[in-house]
PDB file of C-alpha atoms and ligand atoms in Angstrom:
ATOM      1  CA  MET A   1     -60.321 -42.422 -33.899  1.00 56.00           C
ATOM      2  CA  ASP A   2     -60.598 -39.652 -36.489  1.00 59.00           C
ATOM      3  CA  ARG A   3     -59.245 -39.805 -40.043  1.00 54.00           C
ATOM      4  CA  LYS A   4     -56.064 -37.845 -39.294  1.00 55.00           C
ATOM      5  CA  GLU A   5     -55.270 -40.058 -36.344  1.00 60.00           C
ATOM      6  CA  PHE A   6     -55.842 -43.211 -38.423  1.00 46.00           C
ATOM      7  CA  PHE A   7     -53.459 -42.186 -41.246  1.00 46.00           C
ATOM      8  CA  SER A   8     -50.910 -41.013 -38.749  1.00 52.00           C
ATOM      9  CA  GLN A   9     -50.808 -44.439 -37.135  1.00 56.00           C
ATOM     10  CA  ILE A  10     -50.700 -46.247 -40.501  1.00 48.00           C
ATOM     11  CA  GLY A  11     -47.744 -44.090 -41.614  1.00 51.00           C
ATOM     12  CA  VAL A  12     -45.776 -44.756 -38.458  1.00 45.00           C
ATOM     13  CA  GLY A  13     -46.529 -48.455 -38.705  1.00 44.00           C
ATOM     14  CA  ALA A  14     -45.364 -48.705 -42.335  1.00 43.00           C
ATOM     15  CA  ALA A  15     -42.122 -46.840 -41.615  1.00 42.00           C
ATOM     16  CA  ALA A  16     -41.434 -49.041 -38.630  1.00 42.00           C
ATOM     17  CA  LEU A  17     -41.790 -52.125 -40.863  1.00 41.00           C
ATOM     18  CA  LEU A  18     -39.527 -50.820 -43.647  1.00 42.00           C
ATOM     19  CA  VAL A  19     -36.531 -49.919 -41.498  1.00 42.00           C
ATOM     20  CA  PRO A  20     -35.947 -53.410 -40.064  1.00 43.00           C
ATOM     21  CA  ALA A  21     -36.430 -54.923 -43.555  1.00 43.00           C
ATOM     22  CA  CYS A  22     -33.452 -52.920 -44.906  1.00 46.00           C
ATOM     23  CA  LEU A  23     -31.350 -53.596 -41.846  1.00 47.00           C
ATOM     24  CA  GLY A  24     -32.078 -57.265 -42.299  1.00 46.00           C
ATOM     25  CA  GLY A  25     -30.444 -57.145 -45.709  1.00 45.00           C
ATOM     26  CA  LEU A  26     -33.312 -58.044 -48.011  1.00 47.00           C
ATOM     27  CA  THR A  27     -32.228 -57.890 -51.640  1.00 47.00           C
ATOM     28  CA  GLY A  28     -34.342 -54.797 -52.287  1.00 49.00           C
ATOM     29  CA  CYS A  29     -32.060 -52.814 -49.990  1.00 51.00           C
ATOM     30  CA  SER A  30     -28.728 -53.623 -51.679  1.00 58.00           C
ATOM     31  CA  LYS A  31     -25.993 -51.001 -51.755  1.00 68.00           C
ATOM     32  CA  SER A  32     -23.583 -50.066 -54.484  1.00 75.00           C
ATOM     33  CA  VAL A  33     -20.222 -51.690 -53.706  1.00 86.00           C
ATOM     34  CA  SER A  34     -17.118 -50.863 -55.735  1.00 91.00           C
ATOM     35  CA  ALA A  35     -13.917 -52.895 -55.849  1.00 94.00           C
ATOM     36  CA  PRO A  36     -10.481 -51.283 -55.397  1.00 94.00           C
ATOM     37  CA  THR A  37      -8.896 -50.083 -58.651  1.00 95.00           C
ATOM     38  CA  ASN A  38      -5.241 -49.510 -59.600  1.00 96.00           C
ATOM     39  CA  VAL A  39      -4.211 -52.105 -57.044  1.00 97.00           C
ATOM     40  CA  ASP A  40      -0.449 -52.632 -56.720  1.00 98.00           C
ATOM     41  CA  PHE A  41       1.169 -53.645 -53.440  1.00 98.00           C
ATOM     42  CA  THR A  42       3.476 -56.326 -52.056  1.00 98.00           C
ATOM     43  CA  ILE A  43       3.189 -58.551 -48.992  1.00 98.00           C
ATOM     44  CA  ASP A  44       5.894 -60.553 -47.204  1.00 98.00           C
ATOM     45  CA  VAL A  45       4.419 -64.058 -47.128  1.00 98.00           C
ATOM     46  CA  SER A  46       7.153 -65.537 -44.908  1.00 97.00           C
ATOM     47  CA  THR A  47       5.272 -64.458 -41.763  1.00 96.00           C
ATOM     48  CA  GLY A  48       1.674 -63.995 -40.683  1.00 97.00           C
ATOM     49  CA  SER A  49      -1.420 -65.719 -42.016  1.00 97.00           C
ATOM     50  CA  LEU A  50      -0.057 -66.072 -45.562  1.00 98.00           C
ATOM     51  CA  ALA A  51       2.895 -68.145 -44.333  1.00 98.00           C
ATOM     52  CA  THR A  52       0.530 -71.096 -43.920  1.00 97.00           C
ATOM     53  CA  ASN A  53      -1.424 -72.904 -46.641  1.00 98.00           C
ATOM     54  CA  GLY A  54      -5.106 -72.054 -46.208  1.00 98.00           C
ATOM     55  CA  GLY A  55      -4.442 -68.690 -44.563  1.00 98.00           C
ATOM     56  CA  TYR A  56      -5.681 -65.310 -45.767  1.00 98.00           C
ATOM     57  CA  LEU A  57      -5.722 -61.631 -44.933  1.00 98.00           C
ATOM     58  CA  VAL A  58      -7.353 -58.429 -46.114  1.00 98.00           C
ATOM     59  CA  GLN A  59      -5.173 -55.503 -47.135  1.00 97.00           C
ATOM     60  CA  ASN A  60      -6.136 -52.354 -49.045  1.00 97.00           C
ATOM     61  CA  GLY A  61      -9.626 -53.752 -49.628  1.00 97.00           C
ATOM     62  CA  VAL A  62      -8.216 -56.910 -51.234  1.00 98.00           C
ATOM     63  CA  LEU A  63      -8.518 -60.406 -49.772  1.00 98.00           C
ATOM     64  CA  VAL A  64      -5.310 -62.357 -50.403  1.00 98.00           C
ATOM     65  CA  ALA A  65      -5.466 -66.104 -49.774  1.00 98.00           C
ATOM     66  CA  ARG A  66      -2.969 -68.946 -49.816  1.00 98.00           C
ATOM     67  CA  THR A  67      -4.639 -72.109 -51.064  1.00 98.00           C
ATOM     68  CA  THR A  68      -4.117 -75.528 -49.524  1.00 97.00           C
ATOM     69  CA  SER A  69      -1.688 -76.275 -52.385  1.00 97.00           C
ATOM     70  CA  GLY A  70       0.333 -73.113 -51.699  1.00 97.00           C
ATOM     71  CA  SER A  71      -0.706 -70.901 -54.619  1.00 97.00           C
ATOM     72  CA  PHE A  72      -2.125 -67.412 -54.068  1.00 98.00           C
ATOM     73  CA  LEU A  73      -5.497 -65.814 -54.901  1.00 98.00           C
ATOM     74  CA  ALA A  74      -6.544 -62.184 -54.618  1.00 98.00           C
ATOM     75  CA  VAL A  75     -10.088 -60.813 -54.930  1.00 98.00           C
ATOM     76  CA  SER A  76     -11.928 -57.708 -53.806  1.00 98.00           C
ATOM     77  CA  ALA A  77     -12.790 -58.221 -50.128  1.00 98.00           C
ATOM     78  CA  ALA A  78     -16.158 -56.452 -50.050  1.00 98.00           C
ATOM     79  CA  CYS A  79     -19.141 -58.637 -50.873  1.00 98.00           C
ATOM     80  CA  THR A  80     -20.883 -57.264 -53.946  1.00 98.00           C
ATOM     81  CA  HIS A  81     -24.252 -57.540 -52.206  1.00 97.00           C
ATOM     82  CA  GLU A  82     -23.873 -55.053 -49.380  1.00 97.00           C
ATOM     83  CA  GLY A  83     -20.164 -54.699 -48.740  1.00 97.00           C
ATOM     84  CA  THR A  84     -19.445 -57.024 -45.826  1.00 97.00           C
ATOM     85  CA  ASN A  85     -15.945 -58.493 -46.074  1.00 98.00           C
ATOM     86  CA  VAL A  86     -16.014 -62.041 -47.407  1.00 98.00           C
ATOM     87  CA  LYS A  87     -14.007 -64.888 -45.860  1.00 98.00           C
ATOM     88  CA  TYR A  88     -11.796 -67.434 -47.591  1.00 98.00           C
ATOM     89  CA  VAL A  89     -12.814 -71.092 -47.140  1.00 98.00           C
ATOM     90  CA  SER A  90      -9.679 -73.129 -47.821  1.00 98.00           C
ATOM     91  CA  SER A  91     -11.465 -76.514 -47.761  1.00 98.00           C
ATOM     92  CA  SER A  92     -13.532 -75.548 -50.822  1.00 98.00           C
ATOM     93  CA  ASN A  93     -11.102 -72.935 -52.234  1.00 98.00           C
ATOM     94  CA  SER A  94     -13.926 -70.404 -52.307  1.00 98.00           C
ATOM     95  CA  PHE A  95     -15.212 -67.249 -50.633  1.00 98.00           C
ATOM     96  CA  THR A  96     -18.277 -66.832 -48.456  1.00 98.00           C
ATOM     97  CA  CYS A  97     -20.042 -63.804 -47.048  1.00 98.00           C
ATOM     98  CA  PRO A  98     -20.961 -64.074 -43.362  1.00 98.00           C
ATOM     99  CA  ASN A  99     -23.746 -61.509 -43.726  1.00 97.00           C
ATOM    100  CA  HIS A 100     -26.298 -63.191 -46.037  1.00 98.00           C
ATOM    101  CA  ASN A 101     -24.288 -66.257 -47.119  1.00 98.00           C
ATOM    102  CA  ALA A 102     -23.436 -65.307 -50.711  1.00 98.00           C
ATOM    103  CA  GLN A 103     -20.846 -67.715 -52.160  1.00 98.00           C
ATOM    104  CA  PHE A 104     -18.091 -67.044 -54.726  1.00 98.00           C
ATOM    105  CA  ASN A 105     -15.709 -69.505 -56.391  1.00 98.00           C
ATOM    106  CA  SER A 106     -11.931 -69.095 -56.581  1.00 97.00           C
ATOM    107  CA  THR A 107     -12.213 -66.766 -59.584  1.00 97.00           C
ATOM    108  CA  GLY A 108     -14.668 -64.528 -57.702  1.00 98.00           C
ATOM    109  CA  ALA A 109     -17.748 -65.641 -59.685  1.00 98.00           C
ATOM    110  CA  VAL A 110     -21.052 -65.843 -57.800  1.00 98.00           C
ATOM    111  CA  THR A 111     -22.122 -69.412 -57.064  1.00 98.00           C
ATOM    112  CA  GLN A 112     -24.930 -68.503 -54.626  1.00 97.00           C
ATOM    113  CA  GLY A 113     -26.867 -65.279 -54.089  1.00 95.00           C
ATOM    114  CA  PRO A 114     -28.081 -62.910 -52.916  1.00 97.00           C
ATOM    115  CA  ALA A 115     -25.015 -61.306 -54.553  1.00 97.00           C
ATOM    116  CA  THR A 116     -25.370 -61.079 -58.345  1.00 97.00           C
ATOM    117  CA  THR A 117     -22.003 -59.550 -59.280  1.00 97.00           C
ATOM    118  CA  SER A 118     -18.616 -61.270 -59.156  1.00 97.00           C
ATOM    119  CA  LEU A 119     -15.791 -60.239 -56.864  1.00 98.00           C
ATOM    120  CA  THR A 120     -12.957 -58.567 -58.788  1.00 98.00           C
ATOM    121  CA  LYS A 121      -9.971 -60.863 -59.241  1.00 98.00           C
ATOM    122  CA  TYR A 122      -6.443 -59.458 -59.062  1.00 98.00           C
ATOM    123  CA  ASN A 123      -3.117 -60.805 -60.285  1.00 98.00           C
ATOM    124  CA  THR A 124      -0.454 -62.198 -57.983  1.00 98.00           C
ATOM    125  CA  THR A 125       3.240 -62.828 -58.614  1.00 98.00           C
ATOM    126  CA  LEU A 126       5.526 -64.420 -56.035  1.00 98.00           C
ATOM    127  CA  THR A 127       9.228 -63.504 -56.033  1.00 98.00           C
ATOM    128  CA  GLY A 128      11.023 -65.219 -53.176  1.00 97.00           C
ATOM    129  CA  THR A 129       8.808 -64.401 -50.187  1.00 97.00           C
ATOM    130  CA  SER A 130       7.461 -61.175 -51.664  1.00 98.00           C
ATOM    131  CA  LEU A 131       3.968 -61.443 -53.169  1.00 98.00           C
ATOM    132  CA  ARG A 132       2.944 -58.685 -55.563  1.00 98.00           C
ATOM    133  CA  VAL A 133      -0.824 -58.114 -55.814  1.00 98.00           C
ATOM    134  CA  TYR A 134      -1.897 -55.959 -58.747  1.00 98.00           C
ATOM    135  CA  SER A 135      -4.734 -55.040 -61.125  1.00 97.00           C
TER     136      SER A 135
HETATM  137  S1  FES B   1     -23.512 -58.518 -47.739  1.00 90.74           S
HETATM  138 FE1  FES B   1     -25.279 -59.692 -48.225  1.00 90.74          FE
HETATM  139  S2  FES B   1     -24.480 -61.585 -48.940  1.00 90.74           S
HETATM  140 FE2  FES B   1     -22.742 -60.389 -48.515  1.00 90.74          FE
END
């Protein structure tokens, strides 16, 4: 093997190792994730997943959840680590990311990495069966 051939193989080998590392979601490969701004929409909570305590949905990039006690929470849906939509866990009133298992409490604060930034929390106001979600 000559020198050119050697470096050629080393270069290919290093690149082949780096690509799977980023796809695997190591913290060094995190993306910039931004939360929705100027949020203001309403949802009819008399039907669908928000009609039941513990249910949730994602609309306009916002996860809206109905707690087991019937109150409502709204946070940015995209995990602040790499943007995968988080899920609401009604039993612990918290949010979890299925991608790398980051955990957030009911206010959106990080309770377990690899995420380091909180989810954005939005306001909710219920009038009859109409829930307003807003910044
Ligand atoms: S995308 Fe990595 S923990 Fe959520």
